[in-house]
PDB file of C-alpha atoms in Angstrom:
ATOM      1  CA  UNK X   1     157.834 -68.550  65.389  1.00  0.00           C
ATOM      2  CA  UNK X   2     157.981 -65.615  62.660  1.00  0.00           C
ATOM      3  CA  UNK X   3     161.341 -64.445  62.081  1.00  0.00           C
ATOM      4  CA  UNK X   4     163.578 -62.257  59.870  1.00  0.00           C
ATOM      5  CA  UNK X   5     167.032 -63.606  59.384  1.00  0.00           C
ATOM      6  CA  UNK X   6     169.734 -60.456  58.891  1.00  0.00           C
ATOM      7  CA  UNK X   7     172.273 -60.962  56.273  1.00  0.00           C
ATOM      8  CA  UNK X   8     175.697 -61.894  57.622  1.00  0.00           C
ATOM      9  CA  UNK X   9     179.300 -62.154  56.617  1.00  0.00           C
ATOM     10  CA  UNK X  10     180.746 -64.904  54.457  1.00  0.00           C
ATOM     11  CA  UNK X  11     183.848 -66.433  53.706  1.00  0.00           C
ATOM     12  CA  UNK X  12     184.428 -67.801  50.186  1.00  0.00           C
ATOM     13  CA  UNK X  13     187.352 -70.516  49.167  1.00  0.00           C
ATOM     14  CA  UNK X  14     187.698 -71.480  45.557  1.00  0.00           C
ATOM     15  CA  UNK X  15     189.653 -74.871  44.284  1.00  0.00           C
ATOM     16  CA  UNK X  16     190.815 -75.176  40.876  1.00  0.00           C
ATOM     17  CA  UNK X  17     188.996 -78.045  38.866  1.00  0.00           C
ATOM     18  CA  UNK X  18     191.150 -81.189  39.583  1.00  0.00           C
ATOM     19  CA  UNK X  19     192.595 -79.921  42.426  1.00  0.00           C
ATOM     20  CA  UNK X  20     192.349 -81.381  46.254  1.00  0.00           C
ATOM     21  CA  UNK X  21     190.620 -79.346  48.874  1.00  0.00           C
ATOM     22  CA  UNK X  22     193.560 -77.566  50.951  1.00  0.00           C
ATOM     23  CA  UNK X  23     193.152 -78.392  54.342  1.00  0.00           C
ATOM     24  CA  UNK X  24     192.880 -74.948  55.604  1.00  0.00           C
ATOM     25  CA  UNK X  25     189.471 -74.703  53.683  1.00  0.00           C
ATOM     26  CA  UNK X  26     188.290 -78.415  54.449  1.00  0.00           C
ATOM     27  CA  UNK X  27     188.436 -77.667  58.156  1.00  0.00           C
ATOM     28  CA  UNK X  28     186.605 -74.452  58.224  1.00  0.00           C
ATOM     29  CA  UNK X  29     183.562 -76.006  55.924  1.00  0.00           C
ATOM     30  CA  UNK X  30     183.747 -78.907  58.376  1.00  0.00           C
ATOM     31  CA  UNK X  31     183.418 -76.280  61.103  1.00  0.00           C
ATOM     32  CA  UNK X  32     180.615 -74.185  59.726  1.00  0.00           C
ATOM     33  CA  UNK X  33     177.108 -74.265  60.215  1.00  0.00           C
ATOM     34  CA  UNK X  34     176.235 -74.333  56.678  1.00  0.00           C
ATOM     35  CA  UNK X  35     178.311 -74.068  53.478  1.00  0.00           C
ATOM     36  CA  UNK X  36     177.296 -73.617  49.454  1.00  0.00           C
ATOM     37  CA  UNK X  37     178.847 -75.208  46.657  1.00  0.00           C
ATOM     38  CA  UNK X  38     178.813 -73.485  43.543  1.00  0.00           C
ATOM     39  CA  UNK X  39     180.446 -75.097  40.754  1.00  0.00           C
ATOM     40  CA  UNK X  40     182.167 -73.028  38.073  1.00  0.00           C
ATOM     41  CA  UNK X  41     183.665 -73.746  34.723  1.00  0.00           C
ATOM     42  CA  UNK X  42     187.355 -73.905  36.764  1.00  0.00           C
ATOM     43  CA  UNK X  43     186.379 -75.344  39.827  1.00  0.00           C
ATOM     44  CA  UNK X  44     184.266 -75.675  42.798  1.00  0.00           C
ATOM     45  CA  UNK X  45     183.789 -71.868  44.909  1.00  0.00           C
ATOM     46  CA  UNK X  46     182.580 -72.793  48.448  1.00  0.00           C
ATOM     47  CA  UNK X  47     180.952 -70.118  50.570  1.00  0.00           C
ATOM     48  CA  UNK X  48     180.424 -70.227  54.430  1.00  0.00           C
ATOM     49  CA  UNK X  49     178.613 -68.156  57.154  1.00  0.00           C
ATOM     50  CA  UNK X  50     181.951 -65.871  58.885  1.00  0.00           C
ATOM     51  CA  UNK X  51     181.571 -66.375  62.857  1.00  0.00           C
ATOM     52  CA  UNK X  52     183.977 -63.858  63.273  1.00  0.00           C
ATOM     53  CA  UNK X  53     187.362 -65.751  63.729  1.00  0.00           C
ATOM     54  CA  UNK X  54     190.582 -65.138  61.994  1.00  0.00           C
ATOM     55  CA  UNK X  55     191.145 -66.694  58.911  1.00  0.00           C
ATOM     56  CA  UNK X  56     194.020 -67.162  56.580  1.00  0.00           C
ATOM     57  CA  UNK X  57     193.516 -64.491  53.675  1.00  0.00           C
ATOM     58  CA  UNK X  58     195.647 -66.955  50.981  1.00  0.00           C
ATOM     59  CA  UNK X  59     192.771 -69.187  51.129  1.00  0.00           C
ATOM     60  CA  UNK X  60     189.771 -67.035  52.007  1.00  0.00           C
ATOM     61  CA  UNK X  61     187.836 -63.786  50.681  1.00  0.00           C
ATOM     62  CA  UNK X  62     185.529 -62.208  53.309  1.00  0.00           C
ATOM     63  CA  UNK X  63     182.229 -61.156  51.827  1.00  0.00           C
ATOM     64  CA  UNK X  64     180.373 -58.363  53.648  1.00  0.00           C
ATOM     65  CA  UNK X  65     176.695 -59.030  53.980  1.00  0.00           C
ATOM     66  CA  UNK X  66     177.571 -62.278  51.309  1.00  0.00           C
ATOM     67  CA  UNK X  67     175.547 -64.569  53.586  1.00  0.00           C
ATOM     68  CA  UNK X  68     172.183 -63.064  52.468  1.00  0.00           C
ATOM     69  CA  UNK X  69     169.788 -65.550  52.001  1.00  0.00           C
ATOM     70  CA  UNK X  70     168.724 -68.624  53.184  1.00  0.00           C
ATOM     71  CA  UNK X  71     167.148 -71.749  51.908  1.00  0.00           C
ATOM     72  CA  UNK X  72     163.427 -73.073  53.256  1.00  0.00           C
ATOM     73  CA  UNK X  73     163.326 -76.751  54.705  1.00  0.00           C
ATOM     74  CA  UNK X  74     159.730 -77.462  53.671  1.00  0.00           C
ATOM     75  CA  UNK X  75     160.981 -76.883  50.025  1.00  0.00           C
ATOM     76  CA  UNK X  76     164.082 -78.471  49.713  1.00  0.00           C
ATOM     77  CA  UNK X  77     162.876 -81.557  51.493  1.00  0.00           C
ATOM     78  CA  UNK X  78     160.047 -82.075  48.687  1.00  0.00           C
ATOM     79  CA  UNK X  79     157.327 -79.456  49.255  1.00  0.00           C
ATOM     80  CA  UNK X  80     157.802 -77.497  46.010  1.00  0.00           C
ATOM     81  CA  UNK X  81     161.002 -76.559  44.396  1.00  0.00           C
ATOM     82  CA  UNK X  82     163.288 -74.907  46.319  1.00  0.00           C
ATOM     83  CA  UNK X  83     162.143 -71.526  47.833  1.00  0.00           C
ATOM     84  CA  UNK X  84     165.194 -69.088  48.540  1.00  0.00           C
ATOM     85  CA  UNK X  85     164.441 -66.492  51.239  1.00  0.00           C
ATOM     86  CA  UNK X  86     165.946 -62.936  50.881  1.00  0.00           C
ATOM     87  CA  UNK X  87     167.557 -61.898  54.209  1.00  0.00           C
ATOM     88  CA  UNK X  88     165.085 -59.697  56.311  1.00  0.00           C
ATOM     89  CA  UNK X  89     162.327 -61.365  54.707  1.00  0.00           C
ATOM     90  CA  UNK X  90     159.338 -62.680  57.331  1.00  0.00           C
ATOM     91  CA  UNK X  91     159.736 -66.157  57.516  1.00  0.00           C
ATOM     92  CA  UNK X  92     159.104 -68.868  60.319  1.00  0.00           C
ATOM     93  CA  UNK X  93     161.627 -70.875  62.613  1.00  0.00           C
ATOM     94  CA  UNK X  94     160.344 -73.973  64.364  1.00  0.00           C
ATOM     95  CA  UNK X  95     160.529 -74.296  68.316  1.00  0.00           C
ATOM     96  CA  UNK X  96     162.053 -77.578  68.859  1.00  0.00           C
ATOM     97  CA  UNK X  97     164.679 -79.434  67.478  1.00  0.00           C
ATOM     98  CA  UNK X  98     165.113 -80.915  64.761  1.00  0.00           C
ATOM     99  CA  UNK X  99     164.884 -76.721  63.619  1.00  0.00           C
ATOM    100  CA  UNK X 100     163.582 -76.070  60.571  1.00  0.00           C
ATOM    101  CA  UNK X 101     163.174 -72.783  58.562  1.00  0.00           C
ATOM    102  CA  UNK X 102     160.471 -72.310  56.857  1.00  0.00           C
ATOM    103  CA  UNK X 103     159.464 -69.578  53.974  1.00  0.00           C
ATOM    104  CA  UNK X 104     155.599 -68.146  53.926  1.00  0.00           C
ATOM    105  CA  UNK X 105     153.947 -70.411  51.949  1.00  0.00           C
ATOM    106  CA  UNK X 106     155.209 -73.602  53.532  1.00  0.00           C
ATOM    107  CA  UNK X 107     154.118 -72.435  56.741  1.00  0.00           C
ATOM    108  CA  UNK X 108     150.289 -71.684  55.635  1.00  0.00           C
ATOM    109  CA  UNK X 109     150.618 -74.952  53.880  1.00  0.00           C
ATOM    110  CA  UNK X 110     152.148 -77.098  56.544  1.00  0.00           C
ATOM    111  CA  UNK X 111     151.949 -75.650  59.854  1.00  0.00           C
ATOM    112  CA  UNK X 112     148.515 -72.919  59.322  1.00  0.00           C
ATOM    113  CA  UNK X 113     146.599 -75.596  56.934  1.00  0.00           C
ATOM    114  CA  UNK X 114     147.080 -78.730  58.641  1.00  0.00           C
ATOM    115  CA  UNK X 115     147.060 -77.176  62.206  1.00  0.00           C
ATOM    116  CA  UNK X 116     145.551 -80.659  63.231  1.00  0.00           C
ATOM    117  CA  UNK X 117     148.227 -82.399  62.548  1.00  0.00           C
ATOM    118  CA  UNK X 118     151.136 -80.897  65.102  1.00  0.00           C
ATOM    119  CA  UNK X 119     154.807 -80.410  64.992  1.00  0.00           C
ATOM    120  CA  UNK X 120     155.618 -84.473  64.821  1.00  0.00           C
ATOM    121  CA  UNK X 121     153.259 -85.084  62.152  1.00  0.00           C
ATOM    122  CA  UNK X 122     154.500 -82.371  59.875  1.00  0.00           C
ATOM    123  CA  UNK X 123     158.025 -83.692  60.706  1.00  0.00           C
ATOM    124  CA  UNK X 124     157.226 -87.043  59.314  1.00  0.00           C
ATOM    125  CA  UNK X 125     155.599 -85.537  56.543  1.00  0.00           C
ATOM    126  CA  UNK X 126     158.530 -83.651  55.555  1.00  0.00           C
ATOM    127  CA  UNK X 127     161.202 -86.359  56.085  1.00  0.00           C
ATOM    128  CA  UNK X 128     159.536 -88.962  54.324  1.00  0.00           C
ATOM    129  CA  UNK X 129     159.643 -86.494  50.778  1.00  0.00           C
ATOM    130  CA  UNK X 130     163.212 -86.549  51.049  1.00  0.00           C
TER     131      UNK X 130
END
């Protein structure tokens, strides 16, 4: 089903290299739908979708709009190198569980090309790339 995906809050935690994860930020990646990890020459800076809960500012930045792009399925799991999709841009969400998100040319390639195949067949085609 076409889709565009709005940009959305984020909350951002940073550890210092050689540090432990405080709990405070372990938790809330554990309870987030997603998370990114971007290492830095100091540490690790970990950024997560907000939902819109309180959260303990000695620990966490809120980013307006910092949640602003998301990451296709059909190209991280082996398709082609990983295709990053802009917020707003049109891309396609599948119907059934497992979900997948998947950018433009993924979905002419797998879903629009191999039409014949349907939704189980493109699952296993997926899955067994990664």
């Amino acid at each position: 089903m076409a889709s565009r995906i709005p940009a959305r809050d984020a909350l951002a935690a940073f550890c210092p290299k050689g540090e432990a994860w405080h709990p405070t930020i372990t938790a809330e990646t554990e309870l987030a739908t997603a998370s990114r990890w971007y290492p830095q020459a100091d540490g690790i800076r970990v950024e997560c979708p907000y939902r819109g809960e309180g959260f303990d500012p000695a620990f966490f930045t809120l980013i307006p709009n910092g949640w602003a792009f998301e990451e296709c399925n059909g190209c991280i799991d082996g398709a082609s190198e990983t295709a990053i999709i802009p917020a707003m841009t049109l891309c396609y969400v599948t119907r059934h569980d497992p979900y997948m998100l998947l950018c433009e040319p993924c979905y002419q390639r797998h879903v629009v090309q191999d039409a014949t195949l349907g939704y189980r067949a493109f699952l296993r085609n997926i899955f067994k790339k990664s």
